[in-house]
Coordinates of C-alpha atoms in Angstrom, one line a residue:
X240 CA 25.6 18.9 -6.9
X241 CA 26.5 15.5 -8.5
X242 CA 27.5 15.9 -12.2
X243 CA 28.8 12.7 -12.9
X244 CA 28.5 11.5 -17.1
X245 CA 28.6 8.2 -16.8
X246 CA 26.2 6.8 -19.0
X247 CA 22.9 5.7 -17.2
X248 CA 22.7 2.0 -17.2
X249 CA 20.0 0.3 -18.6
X250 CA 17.4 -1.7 -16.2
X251 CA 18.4 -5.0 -15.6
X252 CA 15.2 -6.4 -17.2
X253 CA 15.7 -5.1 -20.3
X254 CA 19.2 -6.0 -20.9
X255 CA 17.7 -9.6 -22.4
X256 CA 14.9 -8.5 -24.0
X257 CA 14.6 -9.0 -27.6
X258 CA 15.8 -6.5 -30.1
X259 CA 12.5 -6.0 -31.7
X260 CA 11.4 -3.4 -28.7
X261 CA 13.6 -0.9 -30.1
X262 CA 15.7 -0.4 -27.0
X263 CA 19.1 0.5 -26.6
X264 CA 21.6 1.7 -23.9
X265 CA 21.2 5.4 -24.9
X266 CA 16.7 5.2 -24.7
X267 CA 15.2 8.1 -23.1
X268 CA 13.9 7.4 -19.7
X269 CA 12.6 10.3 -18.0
X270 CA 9.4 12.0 -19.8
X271 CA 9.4 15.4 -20.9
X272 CA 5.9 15.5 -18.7
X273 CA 7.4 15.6 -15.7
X274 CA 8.1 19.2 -16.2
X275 CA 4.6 19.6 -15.9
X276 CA 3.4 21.0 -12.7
X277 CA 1.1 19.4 -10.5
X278 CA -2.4 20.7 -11.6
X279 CA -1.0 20.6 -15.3
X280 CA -0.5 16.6 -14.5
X281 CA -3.5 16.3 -12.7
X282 CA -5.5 17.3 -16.0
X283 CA -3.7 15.8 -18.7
X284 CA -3.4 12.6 -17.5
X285 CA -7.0 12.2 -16.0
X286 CA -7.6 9.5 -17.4
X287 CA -5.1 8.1 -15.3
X288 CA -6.5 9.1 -12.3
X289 CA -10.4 7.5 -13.2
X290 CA -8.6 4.2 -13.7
X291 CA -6.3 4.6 -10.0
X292 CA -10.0 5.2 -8.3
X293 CA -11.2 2.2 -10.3
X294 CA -8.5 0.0 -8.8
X295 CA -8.6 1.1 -6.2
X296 CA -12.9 0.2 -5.6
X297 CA -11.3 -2.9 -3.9
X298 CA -10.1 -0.9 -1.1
X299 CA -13.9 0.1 -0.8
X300 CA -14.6 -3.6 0.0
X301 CA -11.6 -4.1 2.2
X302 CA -12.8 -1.3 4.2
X303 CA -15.9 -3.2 4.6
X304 CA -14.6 -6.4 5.6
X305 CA -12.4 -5.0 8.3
X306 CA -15.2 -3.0 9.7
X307 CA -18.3 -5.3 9.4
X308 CA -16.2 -7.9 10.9
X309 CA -14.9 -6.1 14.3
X310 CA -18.6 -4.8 14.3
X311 CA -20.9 -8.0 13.8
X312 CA -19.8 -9.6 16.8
X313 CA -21.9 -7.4 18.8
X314 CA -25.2 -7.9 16.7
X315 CA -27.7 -10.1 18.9
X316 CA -28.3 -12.6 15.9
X317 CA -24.9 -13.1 15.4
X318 CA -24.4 -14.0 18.9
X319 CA -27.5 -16.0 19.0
X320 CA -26.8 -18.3 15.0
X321 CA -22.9 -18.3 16.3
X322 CA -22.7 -18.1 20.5
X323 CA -22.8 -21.2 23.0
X324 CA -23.9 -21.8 26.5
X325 CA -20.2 -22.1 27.4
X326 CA -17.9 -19.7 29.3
X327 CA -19.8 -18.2 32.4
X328 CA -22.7 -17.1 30.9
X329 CA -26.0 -16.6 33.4
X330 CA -29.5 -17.9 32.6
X331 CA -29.0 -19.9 29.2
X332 CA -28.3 -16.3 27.5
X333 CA -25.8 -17.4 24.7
X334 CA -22.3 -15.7 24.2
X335 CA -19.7 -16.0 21.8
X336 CA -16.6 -18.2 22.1
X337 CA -13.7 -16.2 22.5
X338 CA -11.1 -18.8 21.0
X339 CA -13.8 -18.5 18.0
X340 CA -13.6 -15.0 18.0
X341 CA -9.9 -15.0 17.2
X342 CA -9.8 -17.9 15.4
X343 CA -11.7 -15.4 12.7
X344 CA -9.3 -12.8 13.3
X345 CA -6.3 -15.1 12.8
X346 CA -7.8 -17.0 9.4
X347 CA -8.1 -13.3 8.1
X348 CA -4.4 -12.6 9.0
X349 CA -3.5 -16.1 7.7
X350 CA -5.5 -15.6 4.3
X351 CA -3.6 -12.4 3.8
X352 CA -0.1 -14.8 4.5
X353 CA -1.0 -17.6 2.3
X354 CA -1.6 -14.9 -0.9
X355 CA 2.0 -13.1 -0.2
X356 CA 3.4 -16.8 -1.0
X357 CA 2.0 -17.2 -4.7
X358 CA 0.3 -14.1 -6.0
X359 CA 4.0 -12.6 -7.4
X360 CA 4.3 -15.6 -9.0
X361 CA 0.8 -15.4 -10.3
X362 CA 1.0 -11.5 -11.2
X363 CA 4.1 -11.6 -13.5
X364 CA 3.1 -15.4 -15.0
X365 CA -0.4 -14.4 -15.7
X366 CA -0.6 -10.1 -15.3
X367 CA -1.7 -7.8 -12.8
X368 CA -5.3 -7.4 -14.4
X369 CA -5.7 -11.7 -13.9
X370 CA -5.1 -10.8 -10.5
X371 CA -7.3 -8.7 -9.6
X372 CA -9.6 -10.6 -10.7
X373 CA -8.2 -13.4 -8.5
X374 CA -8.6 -10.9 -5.6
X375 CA -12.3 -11.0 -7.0
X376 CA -13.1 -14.9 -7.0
X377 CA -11.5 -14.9 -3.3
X378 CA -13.7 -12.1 -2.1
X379 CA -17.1 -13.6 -3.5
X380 CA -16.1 -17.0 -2.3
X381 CA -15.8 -15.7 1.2
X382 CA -19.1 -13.4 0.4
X383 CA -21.0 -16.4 -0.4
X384 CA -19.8 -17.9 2.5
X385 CA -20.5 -15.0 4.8
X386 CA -24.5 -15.2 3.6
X387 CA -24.3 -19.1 3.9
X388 CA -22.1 -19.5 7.4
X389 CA -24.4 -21.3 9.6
X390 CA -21.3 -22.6 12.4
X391 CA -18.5 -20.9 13.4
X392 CA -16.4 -23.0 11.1
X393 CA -17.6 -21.9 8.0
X394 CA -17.7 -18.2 9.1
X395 CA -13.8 -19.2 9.7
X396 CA -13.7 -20.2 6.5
X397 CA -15.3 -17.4 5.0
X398 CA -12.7 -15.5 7.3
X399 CA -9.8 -17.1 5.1
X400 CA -11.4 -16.7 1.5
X401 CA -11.4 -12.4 2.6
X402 CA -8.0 -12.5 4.1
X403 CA -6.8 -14.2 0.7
X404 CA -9.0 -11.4 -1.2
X405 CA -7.7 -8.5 0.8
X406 CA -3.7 -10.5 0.4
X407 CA -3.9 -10.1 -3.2
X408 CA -5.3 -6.5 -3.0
X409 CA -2.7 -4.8 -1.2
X410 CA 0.1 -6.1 -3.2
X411 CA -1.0 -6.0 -7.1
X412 CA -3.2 -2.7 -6.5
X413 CA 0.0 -0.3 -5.8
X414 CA 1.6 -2.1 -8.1
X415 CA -0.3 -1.2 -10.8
X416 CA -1.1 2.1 -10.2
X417 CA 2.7 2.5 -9.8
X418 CA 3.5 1.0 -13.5
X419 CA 0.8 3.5 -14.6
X420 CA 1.0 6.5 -13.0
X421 CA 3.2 9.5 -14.2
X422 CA 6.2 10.0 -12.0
X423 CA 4.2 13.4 -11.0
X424 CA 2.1 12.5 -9.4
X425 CA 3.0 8.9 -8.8
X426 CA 3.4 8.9 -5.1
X427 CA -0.3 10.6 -4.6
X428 CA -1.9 8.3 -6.6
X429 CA -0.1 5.1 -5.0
X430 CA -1.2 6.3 -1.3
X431 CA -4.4 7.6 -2.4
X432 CA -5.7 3.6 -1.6
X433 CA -5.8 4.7 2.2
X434 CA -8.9 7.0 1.2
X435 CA -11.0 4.6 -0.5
X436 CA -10.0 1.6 2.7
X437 CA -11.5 4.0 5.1
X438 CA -14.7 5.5 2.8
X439 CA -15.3 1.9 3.5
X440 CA -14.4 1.9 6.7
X441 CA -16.6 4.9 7.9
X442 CA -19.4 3.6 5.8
X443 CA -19.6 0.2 7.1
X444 CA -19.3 1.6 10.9
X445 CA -22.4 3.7 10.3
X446 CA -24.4 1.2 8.6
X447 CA -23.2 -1.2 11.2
X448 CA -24.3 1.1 14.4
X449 CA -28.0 1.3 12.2
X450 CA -27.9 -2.2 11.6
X451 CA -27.5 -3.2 15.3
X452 CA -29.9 -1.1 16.4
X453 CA -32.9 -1.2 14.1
X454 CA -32.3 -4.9 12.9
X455 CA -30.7 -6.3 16.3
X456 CA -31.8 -9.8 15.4
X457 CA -30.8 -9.9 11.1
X458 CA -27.1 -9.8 11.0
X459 CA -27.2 -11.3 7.4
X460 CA -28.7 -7.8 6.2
X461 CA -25.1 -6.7 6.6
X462 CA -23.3 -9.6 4.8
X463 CA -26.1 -9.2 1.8
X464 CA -24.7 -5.6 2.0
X465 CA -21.2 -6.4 1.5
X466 CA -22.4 -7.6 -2.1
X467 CA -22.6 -3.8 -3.4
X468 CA -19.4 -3.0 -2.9
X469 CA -17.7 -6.4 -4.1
X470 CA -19.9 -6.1 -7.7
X471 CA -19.0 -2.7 -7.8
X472 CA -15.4 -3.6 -8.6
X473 CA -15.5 -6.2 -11.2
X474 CA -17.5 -3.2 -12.9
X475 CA -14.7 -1.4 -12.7
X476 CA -12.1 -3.8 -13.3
X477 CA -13.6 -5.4 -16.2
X478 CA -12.8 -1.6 -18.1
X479 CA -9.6 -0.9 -16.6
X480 CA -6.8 -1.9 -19.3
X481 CA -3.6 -4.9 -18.3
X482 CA 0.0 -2.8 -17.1
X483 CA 1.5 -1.9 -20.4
X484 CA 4.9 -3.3 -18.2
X485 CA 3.5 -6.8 -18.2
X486 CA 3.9 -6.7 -21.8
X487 CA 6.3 -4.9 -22.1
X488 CA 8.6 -8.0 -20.3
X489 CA 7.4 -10.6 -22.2
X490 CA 8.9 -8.8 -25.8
X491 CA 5.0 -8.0 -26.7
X492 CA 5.3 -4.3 -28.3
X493 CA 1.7 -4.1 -29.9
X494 CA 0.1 -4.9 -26.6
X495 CA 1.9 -2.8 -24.9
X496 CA 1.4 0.4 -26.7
X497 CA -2.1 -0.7 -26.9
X498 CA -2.9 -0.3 -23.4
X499 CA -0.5 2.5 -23.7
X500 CA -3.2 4.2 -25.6
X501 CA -6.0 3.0 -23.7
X502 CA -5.0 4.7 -20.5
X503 CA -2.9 7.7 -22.2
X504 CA -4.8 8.2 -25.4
X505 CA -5.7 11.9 -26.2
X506 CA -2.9 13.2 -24.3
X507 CA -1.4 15.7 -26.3
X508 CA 2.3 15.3 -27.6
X509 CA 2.5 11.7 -26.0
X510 CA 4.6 9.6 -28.0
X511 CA 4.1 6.2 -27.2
X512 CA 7.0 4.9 -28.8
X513 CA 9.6 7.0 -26.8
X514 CA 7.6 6.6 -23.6
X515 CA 7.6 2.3 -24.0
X516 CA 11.1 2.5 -23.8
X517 CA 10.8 4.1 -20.0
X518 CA 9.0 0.9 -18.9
X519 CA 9.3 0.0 -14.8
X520 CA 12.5 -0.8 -13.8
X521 CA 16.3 -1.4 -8.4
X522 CA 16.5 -2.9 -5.6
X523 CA 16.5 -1.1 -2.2
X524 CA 15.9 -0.8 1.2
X525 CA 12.3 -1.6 2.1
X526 CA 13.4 -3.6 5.4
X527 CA 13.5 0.2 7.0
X528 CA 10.0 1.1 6.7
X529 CA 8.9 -2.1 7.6
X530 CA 10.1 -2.5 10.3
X531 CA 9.8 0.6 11.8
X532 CA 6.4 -0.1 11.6
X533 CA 6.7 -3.2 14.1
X534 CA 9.2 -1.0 16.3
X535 CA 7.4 2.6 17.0
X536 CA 4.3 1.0 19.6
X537 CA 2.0 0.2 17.6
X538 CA 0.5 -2.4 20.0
X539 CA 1.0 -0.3 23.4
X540 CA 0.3 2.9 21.8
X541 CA -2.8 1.5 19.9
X542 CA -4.8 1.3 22.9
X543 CA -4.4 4.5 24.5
X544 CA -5.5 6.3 21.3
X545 CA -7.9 6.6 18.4
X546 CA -6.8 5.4 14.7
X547 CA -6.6 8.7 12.8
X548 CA -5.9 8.8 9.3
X549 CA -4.0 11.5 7.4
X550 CA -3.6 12.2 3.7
X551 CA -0.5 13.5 2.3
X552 CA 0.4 14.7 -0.5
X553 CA 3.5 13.5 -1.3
X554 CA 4.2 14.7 -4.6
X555 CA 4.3 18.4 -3.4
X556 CA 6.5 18.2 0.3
X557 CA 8.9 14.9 -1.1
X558 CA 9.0 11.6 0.7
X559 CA 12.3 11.6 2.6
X560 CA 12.5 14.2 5.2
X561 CA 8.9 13.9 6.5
X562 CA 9.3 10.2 7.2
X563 CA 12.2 10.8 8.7
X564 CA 11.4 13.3 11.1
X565 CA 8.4 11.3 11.7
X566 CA 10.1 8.6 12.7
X567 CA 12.4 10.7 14.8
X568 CA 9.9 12.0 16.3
X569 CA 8.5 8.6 17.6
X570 CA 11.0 7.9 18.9
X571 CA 11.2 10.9 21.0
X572 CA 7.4 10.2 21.8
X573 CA 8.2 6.7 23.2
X574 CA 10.6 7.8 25.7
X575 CA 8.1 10.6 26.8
X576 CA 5.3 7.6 26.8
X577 CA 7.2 5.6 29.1
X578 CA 8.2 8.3 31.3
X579 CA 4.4 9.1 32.2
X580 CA 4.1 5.7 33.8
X581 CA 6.2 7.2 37.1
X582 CA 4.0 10.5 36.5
X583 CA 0.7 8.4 37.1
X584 CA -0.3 8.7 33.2
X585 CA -2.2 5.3 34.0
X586 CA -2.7 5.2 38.2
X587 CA -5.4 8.3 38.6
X588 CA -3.3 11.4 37.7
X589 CA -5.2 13.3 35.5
X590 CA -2.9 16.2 34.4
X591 CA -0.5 12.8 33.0
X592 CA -3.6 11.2 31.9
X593 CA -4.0 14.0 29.4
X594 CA -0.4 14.5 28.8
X595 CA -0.7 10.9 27.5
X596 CA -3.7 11.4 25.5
X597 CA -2.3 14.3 23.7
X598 CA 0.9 12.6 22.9
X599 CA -0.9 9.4 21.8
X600 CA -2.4 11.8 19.0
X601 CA 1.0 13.0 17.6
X602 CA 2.2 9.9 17.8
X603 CA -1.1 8.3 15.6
X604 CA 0.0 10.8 13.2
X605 CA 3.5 10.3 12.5
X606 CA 3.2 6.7 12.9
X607 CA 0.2 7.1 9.7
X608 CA 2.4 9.0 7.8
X609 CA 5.6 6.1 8.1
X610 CA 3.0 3.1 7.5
X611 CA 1.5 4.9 4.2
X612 CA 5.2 5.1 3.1
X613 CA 5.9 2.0 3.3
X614 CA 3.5 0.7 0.4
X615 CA 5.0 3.9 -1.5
X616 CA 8.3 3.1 -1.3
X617 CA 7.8 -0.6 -1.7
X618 CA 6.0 0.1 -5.3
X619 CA 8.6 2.8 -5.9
X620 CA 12.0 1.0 -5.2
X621 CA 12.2 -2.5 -6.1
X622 CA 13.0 -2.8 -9.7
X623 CA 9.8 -4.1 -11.8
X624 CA 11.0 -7.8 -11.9
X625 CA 10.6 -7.6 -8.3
X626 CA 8.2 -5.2 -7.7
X627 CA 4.9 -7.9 -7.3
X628 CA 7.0 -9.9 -4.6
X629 CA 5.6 -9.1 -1.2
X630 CA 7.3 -7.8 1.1
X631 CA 5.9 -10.8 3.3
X632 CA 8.3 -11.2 6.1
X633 CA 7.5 -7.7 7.0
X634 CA 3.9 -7.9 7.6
X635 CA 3.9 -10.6 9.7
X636 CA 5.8 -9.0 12.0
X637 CA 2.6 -7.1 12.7
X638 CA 1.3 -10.3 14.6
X639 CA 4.5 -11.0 16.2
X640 CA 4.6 -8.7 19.1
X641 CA 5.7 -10.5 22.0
X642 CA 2.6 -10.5 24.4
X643 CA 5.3 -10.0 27.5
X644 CA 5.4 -6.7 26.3
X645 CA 1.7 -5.9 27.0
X646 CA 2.3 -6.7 30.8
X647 CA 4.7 -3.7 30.9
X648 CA 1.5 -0.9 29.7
X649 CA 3.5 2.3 28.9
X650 CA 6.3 1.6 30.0
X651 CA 7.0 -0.8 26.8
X652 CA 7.3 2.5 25.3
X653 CA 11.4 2.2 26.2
X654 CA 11.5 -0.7 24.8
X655 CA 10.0 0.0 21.3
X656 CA 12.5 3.5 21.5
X657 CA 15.3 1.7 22.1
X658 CA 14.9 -0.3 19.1
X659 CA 13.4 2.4 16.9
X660 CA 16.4 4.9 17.5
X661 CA 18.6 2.5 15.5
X662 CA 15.9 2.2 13.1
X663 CA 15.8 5.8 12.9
X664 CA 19.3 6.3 11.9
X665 CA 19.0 3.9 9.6
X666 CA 16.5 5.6 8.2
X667 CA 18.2 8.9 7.8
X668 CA 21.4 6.8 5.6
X669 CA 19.1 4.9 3.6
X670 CA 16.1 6.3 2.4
X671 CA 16.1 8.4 -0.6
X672 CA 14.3 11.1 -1.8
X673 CA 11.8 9.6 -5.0
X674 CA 9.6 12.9 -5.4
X675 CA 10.0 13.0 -9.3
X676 CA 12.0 10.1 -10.0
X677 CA 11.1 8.2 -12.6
X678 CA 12.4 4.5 -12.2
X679 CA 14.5 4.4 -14.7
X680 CA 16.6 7.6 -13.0
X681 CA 16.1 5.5 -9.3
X682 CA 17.9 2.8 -11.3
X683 CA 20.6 4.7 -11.9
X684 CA 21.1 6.7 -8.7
X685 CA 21.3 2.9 -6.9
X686 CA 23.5 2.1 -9.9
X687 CA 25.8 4.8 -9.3
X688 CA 26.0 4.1 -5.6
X689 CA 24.8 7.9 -4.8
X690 CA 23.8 8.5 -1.1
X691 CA 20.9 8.5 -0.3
X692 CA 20.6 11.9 1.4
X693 CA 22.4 13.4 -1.9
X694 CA 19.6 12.2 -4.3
X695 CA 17.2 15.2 -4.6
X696 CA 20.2 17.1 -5.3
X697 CA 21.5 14.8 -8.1
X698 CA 21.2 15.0 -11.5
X699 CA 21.1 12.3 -13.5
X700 CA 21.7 10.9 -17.0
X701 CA 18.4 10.5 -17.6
X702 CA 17.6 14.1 -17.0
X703 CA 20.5 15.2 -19.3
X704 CA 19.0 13.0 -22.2
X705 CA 15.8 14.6 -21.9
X706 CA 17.0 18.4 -21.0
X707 CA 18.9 17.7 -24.2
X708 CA 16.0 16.1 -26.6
X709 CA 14.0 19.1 -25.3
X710 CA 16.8 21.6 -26.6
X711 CA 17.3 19.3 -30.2
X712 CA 13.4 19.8 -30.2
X713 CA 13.4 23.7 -29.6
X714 CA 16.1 23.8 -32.1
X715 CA 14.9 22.1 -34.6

């Protein structure tokens, strides 16, 4: 166990702010509440955990978009307001254009891009409350536009105003919920978004399947829909309080221990001037999760199996050796993927057929489990100056799978192994273990150059401090 005493260095952030925070090289910035246990945490800060689930409402209406819009193309009156007499179609029967149908797809993808450009600029100039309700103004612009779309264009349009919405969503959501929530249950809380996505997900699928079939000629019922959800969160926005971190970096004290209070108000023995010195603070390795994503299949793999979508907690089993031996086991899960091609997995065999099936499944799981870490680790790690900035680059390699490897069907499974065993090693030096951690300690374990498979067993400066302001305490 390390037992280094250097003193813990303070955030890089801080070291320019102005005197009048009360900060100093020697500030305590672990809580004494992480010694709380995870139902003890769970109850004391609930308050913390109503404003996460008002966040994250916005998740409800991403949900939505994705579903309604890889489920309205098959509604008759969509087809008839939006479909053309063009490609092959038999007896005047209309059909849709299939360069329209992914020029949508691609203007909700390229909405999504043009937000990652501007919205950390936007977040730390103007806060991460301003930006949701940015996230807002996009998502009724493309509502209104949904309800209004008469030509393909302006659907396309609409397209890009909930790609921008949905953009500015998944980066300043985590983000907030990860300047807020106590380090307990911190990781829970930042991955609980996935739930609320698919409650919207599953709902708009069933109201779709009714829709088509009971309204088969009103597709606009749907789209007027799509209005509960998106006035639902400015509801819940409107209450929620600004990141006590956004003040915190521009020197404001009283506004930042007054949304201190507003979101930990009434919990007992919280004192807010110890715990504004804490604030959000290191840079790290984000690249791995990210692109492991790209590497493990997703495109072969994705069409052989059924999205399934698994909650974790986090908080309880740690972050680091799951993913890892998630991702480990992908890779071993490729290999077997692309062995079943020789074993007729895809030419009649049934026995390999199944085989393939079955595998697919493991493989949906594990690959769940790395992709949820990702937005954990990328509101975790960075230090808070960095911590709005998209991790851009990385989600577009989502649309960059070379279509070359489609022609190859399972077999492209040796292909994304052989580049996700590096990956995986990688993985194993690099990612740390953040169950716990608040981020002043992960500054200081990056700081002091610890490895990362050594974290869980380190202890830090930051947990001598407060072992030894708990001691003064019982003392005294």
């Amino acid at each position: 166990m390390s037992t280094e005493t250097a003193k813990p260095c303070p955030a890089e952030h801080f070291e320019n702010m102005p005197d009048t925070l009360g900060h100093d090289s020697r500030g305590l910035y672990k809580s004494p509440f992480d010694q709380l246990s995870l139902p003890q945490t769970l109850w004391t800060f609930k308050r913390i955990i109503l404003v996460t689930l008002a966040v994250y409402t916005g998740y409800v209406c991403e949900g939505f978009e994705l579903g309604a819009g890889a489920s309205i193309v098959a509604n008759r009156g969509f087809i008839k307001q939006f479909g053309d007499h063009r490609g092959g179609t038999q007896g005047g029967v209309r059909a849709l254009n299939p360069t329209w149908v992914s020029t949508w797809s691609a203007f909700l993808n390229v909405g999504q891009i043009v937000t990652f450009t501007h919205i950390s600029w936007f977040a730390d100039r103007f806060g991460r409350k301003a930006s949701l309700y940015l996230a807002w103004t996009w998502l009724v612009a493309g509502c209104v536009l949904l309800n209004t779309a008469r030509t393909p264009g302006v659907w396309a349009l609409a397209k890009l105003c909930n790609g921008a919405g949905i953009g500015v969503l998944q980066v300043v959501c985590q983000v907030y919920v990860m300047e807020i929530a106590p380090n307990r249950i911190r990781g829970g809380l930042v991955t609980f978004q996935a739930v609320w996505s698919n409650a919207g997900s599953i709902v708009c699928s069933v109201m779709m399947q009714q829709l088509n079939k009971t309204y088969p000629d009103n597709y606009l019922l749907a789209m007027r829909i799509l209005w509960v959800p998106v006035g639902l969160m400015i509801l819940c926005w409107v209450c929620i309080p600004e990141s006590p971190w956004f003040h915190t970096r521009y020197g404001d004290k009283d506004k930042a221990i007054k949304c201190m209070r507003q979101l930990y108000g009434g919990v007992p023995g919280f004192d807010f001037e110890e715990e504004f010195k804490s604030g959000s603070y290191s840079i790290a390795k984000l690249a791995l999760q990210g692109i492991s994503q790209q590497l493990v299949g997703l495109a072969i793999i994705s069409t052989y199996s059924t999205l399934l979508m698994w909650s974790l907690s986090t908080d309880k089993l740690g972050r680091r050796t799951i993913i890892n031996v998630c991702e480990t086991f992908i890779c071993v899960i490729l290999f077997l993927v692309g062995g079943l091609y020789w074993a007729g997995a895809t030419d009649g065999n049934a026995a390999a057929a199944t085989a393939l099936l079955v595998i697919c499944c493991f493989w949906t799981f594990s690959f769940q489990i790395i992709a949820m870490s990702y937005y954990l680790f990328s509101a975790e790690l960075p230090s808070a100056l960095l911590r709005a900035i998209p991790s851009w680059e990385l989600r577009l390699g989502r649309y960059a799978t070379p279509p070359m490897l489609l022609s190859l069907g399972v077999r492209a499974g040796f292909v994304f192994g052989a580049f996700s065993v590096p990956i995986c090693i990688l993985m194993w030096l690099y990612i740390p273990e953040t169950k716990g951690r608040s981020a002043a300690e992960i500054d200081e374990l990056y700081e002091r150059k610890i490895p990362a498979w050594r974290w869980q067993m380190t202890v830090t400066n930051t947990e001598k401090e407060m072992y030894a302001m708990i001691e003064k305490r019982a003392g005294a």
